[in-house]
Amino acid sequence: MDVSLTVWSITIGAIIVLIAVDLFTVSAKPHEVKFKEAASWSLFYIGIAVAFGVWVLQEYGSTAGTEYFAAYLVEKSLSVDNLFVFVIILAQFAVPSIYHQRILLIGVILALVLRGIFIAVGAAALAAFSFTFVIFGAILIWTGVGLFKHWDEDPEPNDNAIVKKIRARIKMVNEYHGSKMFIRIDGKRIATPMFLVMIAIGSTDLLFALDSIPATFGVTSETFLVFAANAFALLGLRALYFLVKGLLDRLIYLSLGLSIILMFIGVKLIMTYLHEQFDSIPKISTPIGLAVIGGILIVSTVASLIKSKSDPAARAHAGRVTSGHDPEE
């Protein structure tokens, strides 16, 4: 793909405008987000993502269009797992529901910045060293295997090393003071629980970026498509949270399905590298990859709904890559 600087500028500018509109209008005043509002914004962001994909299809051809939609599907599915963790963080830190929207929007902004950095680094590494495909593939396989082993567990935000260090080193109050992260008491600047929440959200974004960026590069090596797929998937994350948070507990096998998707994309990346070295080794095409990813998501979703219907007490888990045992305890 030959993407001009003008196209890059317009795309980034449009994303900034969307964030600004959200930041200064919709989420400017803390409020409870109802289903109708969440559904409207979810459809809006999905519509923008699909319209962008249609434009890519017309402007750059079917291959680019297929790769974009495959990358968007991967990012959207991984973002649902991200939502699980956000729900856990907001619940364990007892964040008042009227502030959820603002926190999630800031989390999305942080995620966009972090993923932009990772995409730039990843693209440069792939351009300089084709063996980076193998490194990315190994990361995804390792992550997928870990998630497969612990798909029915939940992460513990308070085990976060950064959160632990901040708790130990920074003086904090126990009460929330609106959306403020710091307040002044007797002339001293003191942190509120909101500061810890934002640290937990930001570090979670960082961890998800380490998985999602290699996964997106697994379906397309075009930097522009990787960035666009990530951006449009993230922009709709806040609205999706309020739309499906009541349904998340029913997606019992989603984490299991995502673990298989990560391992599949990891294998796909390694085979891509080997195909470049040895013609006899086949390369998994984007249409086949898209079909496999879509099939896994459909099977895991249907199986989840069947399980939740037969066993109402069963609930979904976010999953974790490593064991829940804390060696320091």
mmCIF file of C-alpha atoms in Angstrom:
data_model
loop_
_atom_site.group_PDB
_atom_site.id
_atom_site.type_symbol
_atom_site.label_atom_id
_atom_site.label_comp_id
_atom_site.label_asym_id
_atom_site.label_seq_id
_atom_site.Cartn_x
_atom_site.Cartn_y
_atom_site.Cartn_z
ATOM 1 C CA MET A 1 0.000 0.000 0.000
ATOM 2 C CA ASP A 2 1.163 3.469 -0.848
ATOM 3 C CA VAL A 3 -0.492 5.642 1.794
ATOM 4 C CA SER A 4 0.247 9.329 1.391
ATOM 5 C CA LEU A 5 1.066 11.689 4.242
ATOM 6 C CA THR A 6 -2.221 13.471 3.501
ATOM 7 C CA VAL A 7 -4.244 10.286 4.105
ATOM 8 C CA TRP A 8 -2.325 9.624 7.326
ATOM 9 C CA SER A 9 -2.955 13.200 8.499
ATOM 10 C CA ILE A 10 -6.675 13.115 7.707
ATOM 11 C CA THR A 11 -7.102 9.736 9.450
ATOM 12 C CA ILE A 12 -5.262 10.823 12.600
ATOM 13 C CA GLY A 13 -7.072 14.176 12.558
ATOM 14 C CA ALA A 14 -10.468 12.455 12.322
ATOM 15 C CA ILE A 15 -9.592 10.204 15.275
ATOM 16 C CA ILE A 16 -8.520 13.223 17.357
ATOM 17 C CA VAL A 17 -11.776 15.019 16.495
ATOM 18 C CA LEU A 18 -13.835 11.985 17.559
ATOM 19 C CA ILE A 19 -11.984 11.807 20.877
ATOM 20 C CA ALA A 20 -12.395 15.562 21.441
ATOM 21 C CA VAL A 21 -16.135 15.399 20.762
ATOM 22 C CA ASP A 22 -16.451 12.522 23.217
ATOM 23 C CA LEU A 23 -14.249 14.187 25.823
ATOM 24 C CA PHE A 24 -15.867 17.626 25.803
ATOM 25 C CA THR A 25 -19.500 16.749 25.114
ATOM 26 C CA VAL A 26 -20.751 13.229 25.844
ATOM 27 C CA SER A 27 -18.524 12.367 28.810
ATOM 28 C CA ALA A 28 -17.899 15.923 30.029
ATOM 29 C CA LYS A 29 -20.599 15.615 32.689
ATOM 30 C CA PRO A 30 -20.493 12.462 34.871
ATOM 31 C CA HIS A 31 -23.710 10.463 34.455
ATOM 32 C CA GLU A 32 -25.150 6.969 34.350
ATOM 33 C CA VAL A 33 -24.958 5.657 30.796
ATOM 34 C CA LYS A 34 -28.206 3.984 29.778
ATOM 35 C CA PHE A 35 -28.564 1.154 27.260
ATOM 36 C CA LYS A 36 -30.015 3.402 24.534
ATOM 37 C CA GLU A 37 -27.094 5.842 24.697
ATOM 38 C CA ALA A 38 -24.537 3.001 24.734
ATOM 39 C CA ALA A 39 -26.243 1.261 21.787
ATOM 40 C CA SER A 40 -26.336 4.471 19.738
ATOM 41 C CA TRP A 41 -22.647 5.201 20.254
ATOM 42 C CA SER A 42 -21.670 1.555 19.629
ATOM 43 C CA LEU A 43 -23.506 1.555 16.306
ATOM 44 C CA PHE A 44 -21.945 4.923 15.455
ATOM 45 C CA TYR A 45 -18.369 3.698 16.000
ATOM 46 C CA ILE A 46 -18.976 0.357 14.276
ATOM 47 C CA GLY A 47 -20.506 2.269 11.360
ATOM 48 C CA ILE A 48 -17.419 4.495 11.105
ATOM 49 C CA ALA A 49 -15.116 1.441 11.215
ATOM 50 C CA VAL A 50 -17.098 -0.352 8.509
ATOM 51 C CA ALA A 51 -17.289 2.788 6.332
ATOM 52 C CA PHE A 52 -13.523 3.178 6.640
ATOM 53 C CA GLY A 53 -13.077 -0.455 5.593
ATOM 54 C CA VAL A 54 -15.289 0.060 2.547
ATOM 55 C CA TRP A 55 -13.185 3.094 1.623
ATOM 56 C CA VAL A 56 -9.973 1.037 1.968
ATOM 57 C CA LEU A 57 -11.558 -1.656 -0.200
ATOM 58 C CA GLN A 58 -12.396 0.820 -2.956
ATOM 59 C CA GLU A 59 -9.203 2.861 -2.716
ATOM 60 C CA TYR A 60 -6.565 0.144 -2.214
ATOM 61 C CA GLY A 61 -8.205 -3.069 -3.436
ATOM 62 C CA SER A 62 -9.722 -6.253 -2.043
ATOM 63 C CA THR A 63 -6.521 -7.517 -0.397
ATOM 64 C CA ALA A 64 -6.097 -4.366 1.693
ATOM 65 C CA GLY A 65 -9.812 -4.294 2.507
ATOM 66 C CA THR A 66 -9.829 -7.937 3.636
ATOM 67 C CA GLU A 67 -6.725 -7.381 5.769
ATOM 68 C CA TYR A 68 -8.283 -4.330 7.413
ATOM 69 C CA PHE A 69 -11.499 -6.149 8.317
ATOM 70 C CA ALA A 70 -9.499 -9.143 9.606
ATOM 71 C CA ALA A 71 -7.363 -6.828 11.757
ATOM 72 C CA TYR A 72 -10.450 -4.995 13.021
ATOM 73 C CA LEU A 73 -12.135 -8.296 13.930
ATOM 74 C CA VAL A 74 -9.048 -9.410 15.869
ATOM 75 C CA GLU A 75 -8.810 -6.097 17.727
ATOM 76 C CA LYS A 76 -12.542 -5.985 18.457
ATOM 77 C CA SER A 77 -12.520 -9.510 19.885
ATOM 78 C CA LEU A 78 -9.449 -8.799 22.019
ATOM 79 C CA SER A 79 -11.045 -5.556 23.225
ATOM 80 C CA VAL A 80 -13.939 -7.551 24.703
ATOM 81 C CA ASP A 81 -11.414 -9.399 26.873
ATOM 82 C CA ASN A 82 -10.012 -5.981 27.762
ATOM 83 C CA LEU A 83 -13.504 -5.038 28.963
ATOM 84 C CA PHE A 84 -13.508 -7.963 31.391
ATOM 85 C CA VAL A 85 -10.433 -6.538 33.081
ATOM 86 C CA PHE A 86 -11.880 -3.011 33.137
ATOM 87 C CA VAL A 87 -15.001 -4.357 34.860
ATOM 88 C CA ILE A 88 -12.831 -6.080 37.473
ATOM 89 C CA ILE A 89 -10.708 -2.966 38.083
ATOM 90 C CA LEU A 90 -13.710 -0.658 38.436
ATOM 91 C CA ALA A 91 -15.431 -3.113 40.768
ATOM 92 C CA GLN A 92 -12.427 -3.882 42.980
ATOM 93 C CA PHE A 93 -11.597 -0.202 43.410
ATOM 94 C CA ALA A 94 -15.286 0.506 44.069
ATOM 95 C CA VAL A 95 -15.424 3.332 41.512
ATOM 96 C CA PRO A 96 -18.806 5.141 41.559
ATOM 97 C CA SER A 97 -20.678 4.246 38.373
ATOM 98 C CA ILE A 98 -21.120 7.878 37.284
ATOM 99 C CA TYR A 99 -17.343 8.118 36.756
ATOM 100 C CA HIS A 100 -16.974 4.913 34.703
ATOM 101 C CA GLN A 101 -17.468 6.713 31.401
ATOM 102 C CA ARG A 102 -14.754 9.300 32.042
ATOM 103 C CA ILE A 103 -12.273 6.683 33.260
ATOM 104 C CA LEU A 104 -12.862 4.467 30.248
ATOM 105 C CA LEU A 105 -12.418 7.363 27.835
ATOM 106 C CA ILE A 106 -9.098 8.318 29.438
ATOM 107 C CA GLY A 107 -8.160 4.635 29.297
ATOM 108 C CA VAL A 108 -8.915 4.605 25.575
ATOM 109 C CA ILE A 109 -6.745 7.703 25.028
ATOM 110 C CA LEU A 110 -3.872 6.080 26.930
ATOM 111 C CA ALA A 111 -4.316 2.890 24.917
ATOM 112 C CA LEU A 112 -4.214 4.814 21.623
ATOM 113 C CA VAL A 113 -0.980 6.553 22.603
ATOM 114 C CA LEU A 114 0.684 3.342 23.835
ATOM 115 C CA ARG A 115 -0.407 1.320 20.814
ATOM 116 C CA GLY A 116 0.717 4.074 18.469
ATOM 117 C CA ILE A 117 4.197 3.777 19.972
ATOM 118 C CA PHE A 118 4.179 -0.031 19.767
ATOM 119 C CA ILE A 119 2.927 0.037 16.167
ATOM 120 C CA ALA A 120 5.743 2.389 15.146
ATOM 121 C CA VAL A 121 8.348 0.218 16.890
ATOM 122 C CA GLY A 122 6.839 -2.993 15.508
ATOM 123 C CA ALA A 123 6.701 -1.671 11.942
ATOM 124 C CA ALA A 124 10.318 -0.512 12.134
ATOM 125 C CA ALA A 125 11.419 -3.882 13.533
ATOM 126 C CA LEU A 126 9.562 -5.824 10.830
ATOM 127 C CA ALA A 127 11.070 -3.623 8.113
ATOM 128 C CA ALA A 128 14.588 -4.065 9.473
ATOM 129 C CA PHE A 129 14.458 -7.714 10.562
ATOM 130 C CA SER A 130 12.042 -10.209 9.038
ATOM 131 C CA PHE A 131 12.840 -12.541 11.963
ATOM 132 C CA THR A 132 10.635 -10.189 14.007
ATOM 133 C CA PHE A 133 7.712 -12.248 12.622
ATOM 134 C CA VAL A 134 9.047 -15.224 14.579
ATOM 135 C CA ILE A 135 9.513 -13.150 17.737
ATOM 136 C CA PHE A 136 5.965 -11.783 17.492
ATOM 137 C CA GLY A 137 4.680 -15.284 16.782
ATOM 138 C CA ALA A 138 6.466 -16.704 19.824
ATOM 139 C CA ILE A 139 5.026 -13.949 22.037
ATOM 140 C CA LEU A 140 1.488 -14.742 20.856
ATOM 141 C CA ILE A 141 1.907 -18.502 21.250
ATOM 142 C CA TRP A 142 3.327 -18.056 24.767
ATOM 143 C CA THR A 143 0.479 -15.703 25.673
ATOM 144 C CA GLY A 144 -2.118 -17.994 24.120
ATOM 145 C CA VAL A 145 -0.822 -21.071 25.945
ATOM 146 C CA GLY A 146 -0.804 -19.172 29.254
ATOM 147 C CA LEU A 147 -4.343 -17.901 28.698
ATOM 148 C CA PHE A 148 -5.458 -21.412 27.658
ATOM 149 C CA LYS A 149 -4.190 -22.795 30.981
ATOM 150 C CA HIS A 150 -5.813 -20.045 33.072
ATOM 151 C CA TRP A 151 -8.838 -19.044 30.968
ATOM 152 C CA ASP A 152 -11.204 -19.609 33.907
ATOM 153 C CA GLU A 153 -9.362 -17.275 36.315
ATOM 154 C CA ASP A 154 -9.501 -13.524 36.877
ATOM 155 C CA PRO A 155 -6.552 -11.142 37.233
ATOM 156 C CA GLU A 156 -6.124 -9.387 40.557
ATOM 157 C CA PRO A 157 -5.606 -5.622 40.023
ATOM 158 C CA ASN A 158 -4.149 -5.239 43.503
ATOM 159 C CA ASP A 159 -1.384 -7.693 42.535
ATOM 160 C CA ASN A 160 -0.233 -5.201 39.894
ATOM 161 C CA ALA A 161 3.423 -4.418 40.741
ATOM 162 C CA ILE A 162 3.059 -0.745 39.788
ATOM 163 C CA VAL A 163 -0.079 -0.350 41.921
ATOM 164 C CA LYS A 164 1.689 -2.011 44.872
ATOM 165 C CA LYS A 165 4.658 0.352 44.650
ATOM 166 C CA ILE A 166 2.435 3.419 44.425
ATOM 167 C CA ARG A 167 0.396 2.298 47.434
ATOM 168 C CA ALA A 168 3.627 1.919 49.402
ATOM 169 C CA ARG A 169 5.228 5.214 48.366
ATOM 170 C CA ILE A 170 2.453 7.743 47.883
ATOM 171 C CA LYS A 171 0.182 9.069 50.595
ATOM 172 C CA MET A 172 -3.455 8.554 49.699
ATOM 173 C CA VAL A 173 -6.951 9.187 50.988
ATOM 174 C CA ASN A 174 -9.532 6.425 50.935
ATOM 175 C CA GLU A 175 -12.439 8.452 49.546
ATOM 176 C CA TYR A 176 -13.136 9.504 45.962
ATOM 177 C CA HIS A 177 -13.247 13.242 45.320
ATOM 178 C CA GLY A 178 -15.139 13.354 42.061
ATOM 179 C CA SER A 179 -12.858 12.493 39.155
ATOM 180 C CA LYS A 180 -9.841 14.209 40.763
ATOM 181 C CA MET A 181 -6.670 12.146 41.017
ATOM 182 C CA PHE A 182 -5.053 14.513 43.544
ATOM 183 C CA ILE A 183 -6.360 16.850 46.228
ATOM 184 C CA ARG A 184 -4.732 19.242 48.684
ATOM 185 C CA ILE A 185 -5.034 18.742 52.427
ATOM 186 C CA ASP A 186 -3.203 21.171 54.734
ATOM 187 C CA GLY A 187 -1.234 22.396 51.727
ATOM 188 C CA LYS A 188 -0.030 18.903 50.821
ATOM 189 C CA ARG A 189 -0.828 17.158 47.526
ATOM 190 C CA ILE A 190 -2.404 13.788 48.246
ATOM 191 C CA ALA A 191 -3.538 11.109 45.799
ATOM 192 C CA THR A 192 -7.084 9.772 45.661
ATOM 193 C CA PRO A 193 -8.171 6.213 44.728
ATOM 194 C CA MET A 194 -8.877 7.581 41.239
ATOM 195 C CA PHE A 195 -5.121 7.906 40.703
ATOM 196 C CA LEU A 196 -4.666 4.202 41.459
ATOM 197 C CA VAL A 197 -7.519 3.329 39.130
ATOM 198 C CA MET A 198 -5.911 5.240 36.256
ATOM 199 C CA ILE A 199 -2.551 3.536 36.947
ATOM 200 C CA ALA A 200 -4.263 0.134 36.890
ATOM 201 C CA ILE A 201 -6.099 0.991 33.656
ATOM 202 C CA GLY A 202 -2.932 2.358 32.026
ATOM 203 C CA SER A 203 -0.776 -0.650 32.934
ATOM 204 C CA THR A 204 -3.555 -2.947 31.692
ATOM 205 C CA ASP A 205 -3.544 -1.045 28.397
ATOM 206 C CA LEU A 206 0.212 -1.597 28.198
ATOM 207 C CA LEU A 207 -0.116 -5.353 28.702
ATOM 208 C CA PHE A 208 -2.888 -5.638 26.128
ATOM 209 C CA ALA A 209 -0.824 -3.637 23.632
ATOM 210 C CA LEU A 210 1.983 -6.201 23.960
ATOM 211 C CA ASP A 211 -0.443 -8.885 22.755
ATOM 212 C CA SER A 212 -2.761 -7.041 20.398
ATOM 213 C CA ILE A 213 -0.143 -5.308 18.236
ATOM 214 C CA PRO A 214 1.685 -8.544 17.277
ATOM 215 C CA ALA A 215 -1.752 -10.129 16.725
ATOM 216 C CA THR A 216 -2.749 -7.356 14.302
ATOM 217 C CA PHE A 217 0.569 -7.585 12.475
ATOM 218 C CA GLY A 218 -0.258 -11.281 12.165
ATOM 219 C CA VAL A 219 -3.101 -10.513 9.742
ATOM 220 C CA THR A 220 -1.567 -7.521 7.950
ATOM 221 C CA SER A 221 1.914 -6.067 7.696
ATOM 222 C CA GLU A 222 0.563 -2.707 6.528
ATOM 223 C CA THR A 223 1.278 -0.176 9.292
ATOM 224 C CA PHE A 224 -1.597 2.077 8.227
ATOM 225 C CA LEU A 225 -4.131 -0.761 8.490
ATOM 226 C CA VAL A 226 -2.729 -1.903 11.840
ATOM 227 C CA PHE A 227 -3.072 1.616 13.233
ATOM 228 C CA ALA A 228 -6.562 2.181 11.803
ATOM 229 C CA ALA A 229 -7.897 -1.181 13.007
ATOM 230 C CA ASN A 230 -6.568 -0.534 16.522
ATOM 231 C CA ALA A 231 -7.877 3.031 16.620
ATOM 232 C CA PHE A 232 -11.404 2.240 15.437
ATOM 233 C CA ALA A 233 -11.682 -0.814 17.706
ATOM 234 C CA LEU A 234 -10.571 1.263 20.705
ATOM 235 C CA LEU A 235 -12.820 4.233 19.933
ATOM 236 C CA GLY A 236 -15.885 2.047 20.359
ATOM 237 C CA LEU A 237 -14.591 0.360 23.503
ATOM 238 C CA ARG A 238 -16.199 2.761 25.986
ATOM 239 C CA ALA A 239 -19.667 2.485 24.460
ATOM 240 C CA LEU A 240 -19.276 -1.291 24.124
ATOM 241 C CA TYR A 241 -18.530 -1.522 27.852
ATOM 242 C CA PHE A 242 -21.897 -0.038 28.817
ATOM 243 C CA LEU A 243 -23.676 -2.042 26.123
ATOM 244 C CA VAL A 244 -22.431 -5.501 27.059
ATOM 245 C CA LYS A 245 -21.261 -5.287 30.683
ATOM 246 C CA GLY A 246 -24.432 -7.062 31.767
ATOM 247 C CA LEU A 247 -23.772 -9.808 29.208
ATOM 248 C CA LEU A 248 -20.049 -10.322 29.880
ATOM 249 C CA ASP A 249 -20.703 -12.928 32.564
ATOM 250 C CA ARG A 250 -22.421 -15.086 29.942
ATOM 251 C CA LEU A 251 -19.430 -15.190 27.575
ATOM 252 C CA ILE A 252 -17.999 -18.118 29.523
ATOM 253 C CA TYR A 253 -15.723 -19.532 26.828
ATOM 254 C CA LEU A 254 -14.609 -16.271 25.209
ATOM 255 C CA SER A 255 -11.197 -16.232 26.924
ATOM 256 C CA LEU A 256 -10.674 -19.844 25.849
ATOM 257 C CA GLY A 257 -11.526 -18.902 22.267
ATOM 258 C CA LEU A 258 -9.201 -15.890 22.376
ATOM 259 C CA SER A 259 -6.350 -18.076 23.619
ATOM 260 C CA ILE A 260 -6.773 -20.315 20.563
ATOM 261 C CA ILE A 261 -6.930 -17.250 18.276
ATOM 262 C CA LEU A 262 -3.666 -15.908 19.720
ATOM 263 C CA MET A 263 -1.928 -19.259 19.219
ATOM 264 C CA PHE A 264 -3.293 -19.515 15.664
ATOM 265 C CA ILE A 265 -2.056 -16.023 14.733
ATOM 266 C CA GLY A 266 1.300 -16.833 16.343
ATOM 267 C CA VAL A 267 1.655 -19.902 14.134
ATOM 268 C CA LYS A 268 0.530 -17.827 11.128
ATOM 269 C CA LEU A 269 3.290 -15.266 11.790
ATOM 270 C CA ILE A 270 5.989 -17.933 12.073
ATOM 271 C CA MET A 271 4.766 -19.635 8.887
ATOM 272 C CA THR A 272 4.855 -16.264 7.111
ATOM 273 C CA TYR A 273 8.553 -15.931 7.945
ATOM 274 C CA LEU A 274 9.311 -19.549 7.007
ATOM 275 C CA HIS A 275 7.431 -19.148 3.714
ATOM 276 C CA GLU A 276 9.767 -16.267 2.806
ATOM 277 C CA GLN A 277 12.766 -18.505 3.515
ATOM 278 C CA PHE A 278 11.450 -21.751 2.052
ATOM 279 C CA ASP A 279 8.889 -21.725 -0.782
ATOM 280 C CA SER A 280 7.781 -25.262 0.082
ATOM 281 C CA ILE A 281 6.284 -24.092 3.392
ATOM 282 C CA PRO A 282 2.743 -22.766 2.841
ATOM 283 C CA LYS A 283 1.533 -19.356 3.961
ATOM 284 C CA ILE A 284 -1.858 -18.944 5.637
ATOM 285 C CA SER A 285 -3.773 -16.440 3.535
ATOM 286 C CA THR A 286 -5.764 -13.564 5.012
ATOM 287 C CA PRO A 287 -9.178 -14.946 3.889
ATOM 288 C CA ILE A 288 -8.419 -18.291 5.554
ATOM 289 C CA GLY A 289 -7.172 -16.507 8.670
ATOM 290 C CA LEU A 290 -10.310 -14.371 8.765
ATOM 291 C CA ALA A 291 -12.511 -17.465 8.412
ATOM 292 C CA VAL A 292 -10.679 -19.301 11.208
ATOM 293 C CA ILE A 293 -10.822 -16.314 13.583
ATOM 294 C CA GLY A 294 -14.499 -15.696 12.833
ATOM 295 C CA GLY A 295 -15.289 -19.397 13.262
ATOM 296 C CA ILE A 296 -13.557 -19.569 16.637
ATOM 297 C CA LEU A 297 -15.434 -16.493 17.864
ATOM 298 C CA ILE A 298 -18.786 -17.893 16.712
ATOM 299 C CA VAL A 299 -18.172 -21.309 18.287
ATOM 300 C CA SER A 300 -16.967 -19.837 21.607
ATOM 301 C CA THR A 301 -19.924 -17.432 21.755
ATOM 302 C CA VAL A 302 -22.556 -20.067 20.936
ATOM 303 C CA ALA A 303 -20.974 -22.555 23.355
ATOM 304 C CA SER A 304 -20.947 -19.839 26.037
ATOM 305 C CA LEU A 305 -24.641 -19.065 25.605
ATOM 306 C CA ILE A 306 -25.541 -22.779 25.689
ATOM 307 C CA LYS A 307 -23.476 -23.253 28.852
ATOM 308 C CA SER A 308 -24.965 -20.202 30.604
ATOM 309 C CA LYS A 309 -28.466 -21.418 29.778
ATOM 310 C CA SER A 310 -27.845 -24.933 31.098
ATOM 311 C CA ASP A 311 -25.876 -23.684 34.116
ATOM 312 C CA PRO A 312 -27.101 -20.212 35.216
ATOM 313 C CA ALA A 313 -24.530 -20.158 38.040
ATOM 314 C CA ALA A 314 -21.598 -20.348 35.613
ATOM 315 C CA ARG A 315 -19.881 -17.059 34.851
ATOM 316 C CA ALA A 316 -17.173 -15.859 32.513
ATOM 317 C CA HIS A 317 -13.647 -14.923 33.537
ATOM 318 C CA ALA A 318 -11.163 -12.522 31.991
ATOM 319 C CA GLY A 319 -8.401 -15.112 32.077
ATOM 320 C CA ARG A 320 -4.778 -14.550 32.973
ATOM 321 C CA VAL A 321 -1.516 -15.515 31.317
ATOM 322 C CA THR A 322 0.274 -16.733 34.450
ATOM 323 C CA SER A 323 -0.783 -18.510 37.612
ATOM 324 C CA GLY A 324 -2.613 -16.487 40.241
ATOM 325 C CA HIS A 325 -0.018 -17.469 42.850
ATOM 326 C CA ASP A 326 1.965 -14.509 44.120
ATOM 327 C CA PRO A 327 5.499 -15.609 44.971
ATOM 328 C CA GLU A 328 5.848 -12.753 47.475
ATOM 329 C CA GLU A 329 3.019 -14.114 49.611
#
